[in-house]
PDB file of C-alpha atoms in Angstrom:
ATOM      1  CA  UNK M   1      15.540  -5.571  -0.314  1.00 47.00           C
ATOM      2  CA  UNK M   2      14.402  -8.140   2.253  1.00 46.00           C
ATOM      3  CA  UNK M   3      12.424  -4.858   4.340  1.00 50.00           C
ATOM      4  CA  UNK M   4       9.820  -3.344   2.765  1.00 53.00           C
ATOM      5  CA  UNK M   5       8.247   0.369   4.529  1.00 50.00           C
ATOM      6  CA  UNK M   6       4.741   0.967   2.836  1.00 53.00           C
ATOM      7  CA  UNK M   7       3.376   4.174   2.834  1.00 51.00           C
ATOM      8  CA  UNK M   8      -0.675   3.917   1.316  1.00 53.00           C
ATOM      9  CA  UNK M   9      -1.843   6.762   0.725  1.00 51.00           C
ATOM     10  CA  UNK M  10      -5.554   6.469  -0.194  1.00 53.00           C
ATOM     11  CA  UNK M  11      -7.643   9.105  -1.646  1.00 48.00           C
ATOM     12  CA  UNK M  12     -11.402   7.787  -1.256  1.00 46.00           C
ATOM     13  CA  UNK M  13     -14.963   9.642  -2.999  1.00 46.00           C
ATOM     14  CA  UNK M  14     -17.824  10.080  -0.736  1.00 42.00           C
ATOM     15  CA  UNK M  15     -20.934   7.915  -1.981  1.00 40.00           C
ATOM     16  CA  UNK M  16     -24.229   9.560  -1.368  1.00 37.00           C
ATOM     17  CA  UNK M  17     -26.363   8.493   1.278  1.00 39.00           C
ATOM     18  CA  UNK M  18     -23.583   5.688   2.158  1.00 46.00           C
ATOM     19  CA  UNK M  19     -20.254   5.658   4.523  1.00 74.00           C
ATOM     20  CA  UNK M  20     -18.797   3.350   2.342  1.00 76.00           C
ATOM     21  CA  UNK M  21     -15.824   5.573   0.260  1.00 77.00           C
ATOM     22  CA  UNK M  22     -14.356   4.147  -3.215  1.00 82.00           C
ATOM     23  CA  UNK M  23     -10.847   4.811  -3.555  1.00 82.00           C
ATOM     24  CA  UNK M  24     -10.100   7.299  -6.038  1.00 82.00           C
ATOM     25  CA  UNK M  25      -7.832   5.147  -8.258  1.00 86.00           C
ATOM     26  CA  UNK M  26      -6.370   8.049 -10.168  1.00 87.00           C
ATOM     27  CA  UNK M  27      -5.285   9.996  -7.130  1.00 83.00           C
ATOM     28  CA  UNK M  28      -4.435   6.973  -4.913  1.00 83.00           C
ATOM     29  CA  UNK M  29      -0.945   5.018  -4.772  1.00 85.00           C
ATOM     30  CA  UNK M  30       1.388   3.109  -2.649  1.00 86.00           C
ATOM     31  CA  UNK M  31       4.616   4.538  -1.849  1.00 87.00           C
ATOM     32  CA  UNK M  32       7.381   2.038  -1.405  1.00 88.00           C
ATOM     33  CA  UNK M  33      10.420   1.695  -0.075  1.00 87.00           C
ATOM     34  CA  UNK M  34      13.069  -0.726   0.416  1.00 87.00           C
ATOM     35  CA  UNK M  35      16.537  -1.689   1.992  1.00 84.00           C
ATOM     36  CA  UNK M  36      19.364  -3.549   0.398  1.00 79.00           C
ATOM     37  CA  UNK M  37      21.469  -6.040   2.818  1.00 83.00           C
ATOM     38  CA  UNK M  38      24.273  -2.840   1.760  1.00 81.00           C
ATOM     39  CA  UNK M  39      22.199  -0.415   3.149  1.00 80.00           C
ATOM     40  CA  UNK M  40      21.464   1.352  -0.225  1.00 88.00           C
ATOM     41  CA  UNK M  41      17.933   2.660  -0.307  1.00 91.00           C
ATOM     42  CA  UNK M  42      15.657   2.502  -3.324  1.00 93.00           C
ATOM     43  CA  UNK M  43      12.118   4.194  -3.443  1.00 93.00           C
ATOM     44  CA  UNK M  44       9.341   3.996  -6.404  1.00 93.00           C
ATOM     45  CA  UNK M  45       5.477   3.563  -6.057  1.00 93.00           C
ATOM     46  CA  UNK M  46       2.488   1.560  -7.132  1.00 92.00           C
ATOM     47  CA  UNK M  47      -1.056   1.979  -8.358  1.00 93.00           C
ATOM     48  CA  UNK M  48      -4.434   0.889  -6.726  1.00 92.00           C
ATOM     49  CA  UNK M  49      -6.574  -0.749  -8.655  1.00 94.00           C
ATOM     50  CA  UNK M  50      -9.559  -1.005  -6.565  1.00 93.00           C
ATOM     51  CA  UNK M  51     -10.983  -0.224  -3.087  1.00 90.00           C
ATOM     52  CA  UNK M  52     -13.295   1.237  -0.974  1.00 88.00           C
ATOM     53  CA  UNK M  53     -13.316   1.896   2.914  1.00 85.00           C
ATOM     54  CA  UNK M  54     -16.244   2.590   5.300  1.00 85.00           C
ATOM     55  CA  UNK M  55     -16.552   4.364   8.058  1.00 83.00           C
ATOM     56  CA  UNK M  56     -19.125   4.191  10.602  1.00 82.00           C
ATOM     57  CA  UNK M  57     -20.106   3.781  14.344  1.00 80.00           C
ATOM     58  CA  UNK M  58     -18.045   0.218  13.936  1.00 83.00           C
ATOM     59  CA  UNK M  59     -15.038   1.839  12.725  1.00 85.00           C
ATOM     60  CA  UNK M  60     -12.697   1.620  10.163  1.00 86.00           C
ATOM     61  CA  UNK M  61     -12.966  -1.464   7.372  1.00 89.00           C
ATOM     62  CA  UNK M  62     -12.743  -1.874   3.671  1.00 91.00           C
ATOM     63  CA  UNK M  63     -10.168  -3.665   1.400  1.00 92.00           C
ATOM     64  CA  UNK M  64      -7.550  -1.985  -0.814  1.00 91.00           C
ATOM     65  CA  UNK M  65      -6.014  -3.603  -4.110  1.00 94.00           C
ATOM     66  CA  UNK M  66      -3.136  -2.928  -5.596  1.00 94.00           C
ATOM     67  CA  UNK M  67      -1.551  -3.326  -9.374  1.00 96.00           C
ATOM     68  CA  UNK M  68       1.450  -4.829  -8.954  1.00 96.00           C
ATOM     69  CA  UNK M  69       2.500  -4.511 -12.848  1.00 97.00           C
ATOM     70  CA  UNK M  70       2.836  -0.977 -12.125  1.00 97.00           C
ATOM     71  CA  UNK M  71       5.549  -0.975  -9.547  1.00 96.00           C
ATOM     72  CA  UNK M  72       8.093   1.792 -10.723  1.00 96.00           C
ATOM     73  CA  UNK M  73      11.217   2.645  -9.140  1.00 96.00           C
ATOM     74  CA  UNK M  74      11.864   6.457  -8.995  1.00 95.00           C
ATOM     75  CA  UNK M  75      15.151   6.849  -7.353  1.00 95.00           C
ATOM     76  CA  UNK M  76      17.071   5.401 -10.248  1.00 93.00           C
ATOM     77  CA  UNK M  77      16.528   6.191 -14.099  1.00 93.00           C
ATOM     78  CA  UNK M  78      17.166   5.119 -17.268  1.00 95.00           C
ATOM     79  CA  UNK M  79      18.841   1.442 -17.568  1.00 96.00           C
ATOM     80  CA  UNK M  80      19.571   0.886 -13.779  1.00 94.00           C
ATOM     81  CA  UNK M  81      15.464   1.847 -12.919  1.00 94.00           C
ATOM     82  CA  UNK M  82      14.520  -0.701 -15.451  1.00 96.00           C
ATOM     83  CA  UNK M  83      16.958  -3.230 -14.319  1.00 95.00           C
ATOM     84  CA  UNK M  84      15.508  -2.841 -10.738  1.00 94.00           C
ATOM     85  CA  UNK M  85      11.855  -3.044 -11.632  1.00 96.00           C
ATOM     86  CA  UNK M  86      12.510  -5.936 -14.021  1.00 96.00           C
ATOM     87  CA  UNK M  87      14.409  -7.272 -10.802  1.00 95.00           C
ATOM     88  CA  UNK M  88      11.567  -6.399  -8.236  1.00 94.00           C
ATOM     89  CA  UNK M  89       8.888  -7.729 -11.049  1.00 96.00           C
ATOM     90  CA  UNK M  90      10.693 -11.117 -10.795  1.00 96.00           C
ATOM     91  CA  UNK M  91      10.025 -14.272  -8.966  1.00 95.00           C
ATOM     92  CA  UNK M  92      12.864 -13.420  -6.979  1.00 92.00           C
ATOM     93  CA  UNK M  93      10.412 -10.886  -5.172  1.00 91.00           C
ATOM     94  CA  UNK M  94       7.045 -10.060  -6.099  1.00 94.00           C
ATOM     95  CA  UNK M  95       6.372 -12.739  -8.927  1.00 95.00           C
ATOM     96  CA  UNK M  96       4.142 -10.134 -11.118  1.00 96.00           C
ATOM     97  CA  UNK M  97       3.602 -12.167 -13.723  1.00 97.00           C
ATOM     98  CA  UNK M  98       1.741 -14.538 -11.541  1.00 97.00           C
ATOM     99  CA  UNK M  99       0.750 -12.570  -8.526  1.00 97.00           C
ATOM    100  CA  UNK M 100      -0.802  -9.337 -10.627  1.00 97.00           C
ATOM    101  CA  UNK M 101      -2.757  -7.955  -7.370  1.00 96.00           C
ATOM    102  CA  UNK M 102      -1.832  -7.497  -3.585  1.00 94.00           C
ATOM    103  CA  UNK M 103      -4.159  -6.327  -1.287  1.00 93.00           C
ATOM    104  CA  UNK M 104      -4.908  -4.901   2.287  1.00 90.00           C
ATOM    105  CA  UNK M 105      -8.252  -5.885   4.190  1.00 93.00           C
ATOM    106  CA  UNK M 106      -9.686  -4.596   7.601  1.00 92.00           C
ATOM    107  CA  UNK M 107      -9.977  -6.741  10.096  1.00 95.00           C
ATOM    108  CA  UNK M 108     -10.636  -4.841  13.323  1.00 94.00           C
ATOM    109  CA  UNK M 109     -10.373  -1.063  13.874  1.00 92.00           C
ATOM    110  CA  UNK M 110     -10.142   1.031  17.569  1.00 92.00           C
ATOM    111  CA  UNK M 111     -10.983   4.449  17.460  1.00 90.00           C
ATOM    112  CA  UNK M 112      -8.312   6.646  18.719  1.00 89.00           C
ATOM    113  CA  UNK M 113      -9.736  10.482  18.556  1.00 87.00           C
ATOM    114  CA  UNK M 114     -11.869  12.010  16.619  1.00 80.00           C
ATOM    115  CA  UNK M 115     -10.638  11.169  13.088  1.00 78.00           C
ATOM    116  CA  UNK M 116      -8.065   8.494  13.862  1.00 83.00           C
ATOM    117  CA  UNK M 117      -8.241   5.245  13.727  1.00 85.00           C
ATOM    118  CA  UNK M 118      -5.567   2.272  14.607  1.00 88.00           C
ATOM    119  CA  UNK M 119      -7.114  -0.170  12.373  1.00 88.00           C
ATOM    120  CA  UNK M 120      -5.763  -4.436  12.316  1.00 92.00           C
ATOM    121  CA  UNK M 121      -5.645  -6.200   8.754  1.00 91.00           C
ATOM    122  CA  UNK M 122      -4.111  -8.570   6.740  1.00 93.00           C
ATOM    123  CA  UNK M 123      -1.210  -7.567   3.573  1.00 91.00           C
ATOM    124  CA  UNK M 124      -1.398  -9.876   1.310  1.00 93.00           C
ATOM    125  CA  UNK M 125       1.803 -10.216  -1.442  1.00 93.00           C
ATOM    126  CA  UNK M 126       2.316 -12.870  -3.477  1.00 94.00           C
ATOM    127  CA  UNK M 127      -0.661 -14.749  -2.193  1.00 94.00           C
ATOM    128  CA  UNK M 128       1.160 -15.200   1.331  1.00 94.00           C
ATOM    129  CA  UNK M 129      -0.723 -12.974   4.083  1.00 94.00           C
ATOM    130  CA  UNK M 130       0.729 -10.835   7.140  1.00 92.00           C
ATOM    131  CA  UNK M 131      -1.508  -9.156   9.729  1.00 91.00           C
ATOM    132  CA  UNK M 132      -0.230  -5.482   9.983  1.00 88.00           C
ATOM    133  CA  UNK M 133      -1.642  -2.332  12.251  1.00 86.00           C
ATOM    134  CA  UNK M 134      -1.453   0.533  10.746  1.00 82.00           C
ATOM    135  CA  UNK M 135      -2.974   4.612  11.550  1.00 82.00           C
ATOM    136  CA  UNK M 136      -5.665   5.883   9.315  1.00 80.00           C
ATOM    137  CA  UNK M 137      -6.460   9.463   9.304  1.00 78.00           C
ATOM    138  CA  UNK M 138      -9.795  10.712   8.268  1.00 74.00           C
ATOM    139  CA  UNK M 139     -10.217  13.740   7.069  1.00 67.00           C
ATOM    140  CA  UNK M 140     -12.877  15.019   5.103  1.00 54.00           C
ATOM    141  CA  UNK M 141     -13.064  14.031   1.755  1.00 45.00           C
ATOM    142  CA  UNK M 142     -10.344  11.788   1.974  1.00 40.00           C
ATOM    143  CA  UNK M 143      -8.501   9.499   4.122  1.00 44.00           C
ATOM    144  CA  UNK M 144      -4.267   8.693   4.582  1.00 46.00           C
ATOM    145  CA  UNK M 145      -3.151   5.343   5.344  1.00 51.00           C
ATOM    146  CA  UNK M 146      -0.297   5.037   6.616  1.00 50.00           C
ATOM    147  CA  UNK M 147       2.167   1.938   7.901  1.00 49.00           C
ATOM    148  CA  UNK M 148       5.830   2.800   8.991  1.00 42.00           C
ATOM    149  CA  UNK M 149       6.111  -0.746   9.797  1.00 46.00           C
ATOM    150  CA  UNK M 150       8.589  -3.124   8.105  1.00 46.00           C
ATOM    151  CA  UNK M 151       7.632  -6.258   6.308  1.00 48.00           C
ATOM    152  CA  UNK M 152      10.008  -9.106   5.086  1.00 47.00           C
ATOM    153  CA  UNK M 153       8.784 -10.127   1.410  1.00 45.00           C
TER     154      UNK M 153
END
């Protein structure tokens, strides 16, 4: 699974008397998916751990972590699932035990329309960083991230 499609989907609280929005962990996750060199698709999903995002005359910025000890793979159950997470959880790709976090940080953002945003940033996996561009959508009390782009891990 050398191509990785995110799909963040961020649910963020409004602070009083602040643009600054902290990510509802418990309603926020990463969607994942990935490719095998046979073609065979798997899916699953991760938790944030932290965030928050601001929004103001300046745009879009804000920094979103994620848990990687709670990557789960939902297209497969029972022994195969487990075998796959234990597989993705190993230094042969993410290296959990020693990278516990990744994380997504603004860089730049350009206003689109209204509520839309394309918005520059750096993924970081396994301590090794990628600038990505990604589409976020706001819309009222919460925003959706998302990036259809591929990544190599």
């Amino acid at each position: 699974m050398k191509k990785l499609i995110l799909l963040l989907i961020v649910f963020i609280s409004f602070q009083s008397f602040s643009n600054e929005r902290t990510v509802n962990v418990d309603k926020s996750f990463v969607k994942w998916t990935g490719k095998e060199i046979t073609t065979k698709i798997h899916f699953g999903k991760l938790n944030i751990s932290s965030g928050s995002i601001t929004v103001d005359d300046n745009g879009v910025s804000g920094e979103v972590k994620v848990n990687m000890e709670t990557l789960v793979v939902e297209d497969l159950q029972g022994e195969w699932g487990k075998k796959l997470e234990g597989h993705l959880k190993s230094d042969d790709f993410f290296s959990v035990d020693k990278f516990k976090e990744s994380s997504i940080k603004t860089t730049s953002s350009t206003k689109k329309s209204d509520n839309s945003y394309e918005v520059q940033g750096v993924l970081t996996i396994k301590g090794i960083s990628h600038p990505i561009t990604f589409d976020v959508n706001v819309n009222g009390s919460y925003s959706l991230l998302e990036n259809m782009k591929k990544f190599n891990c």
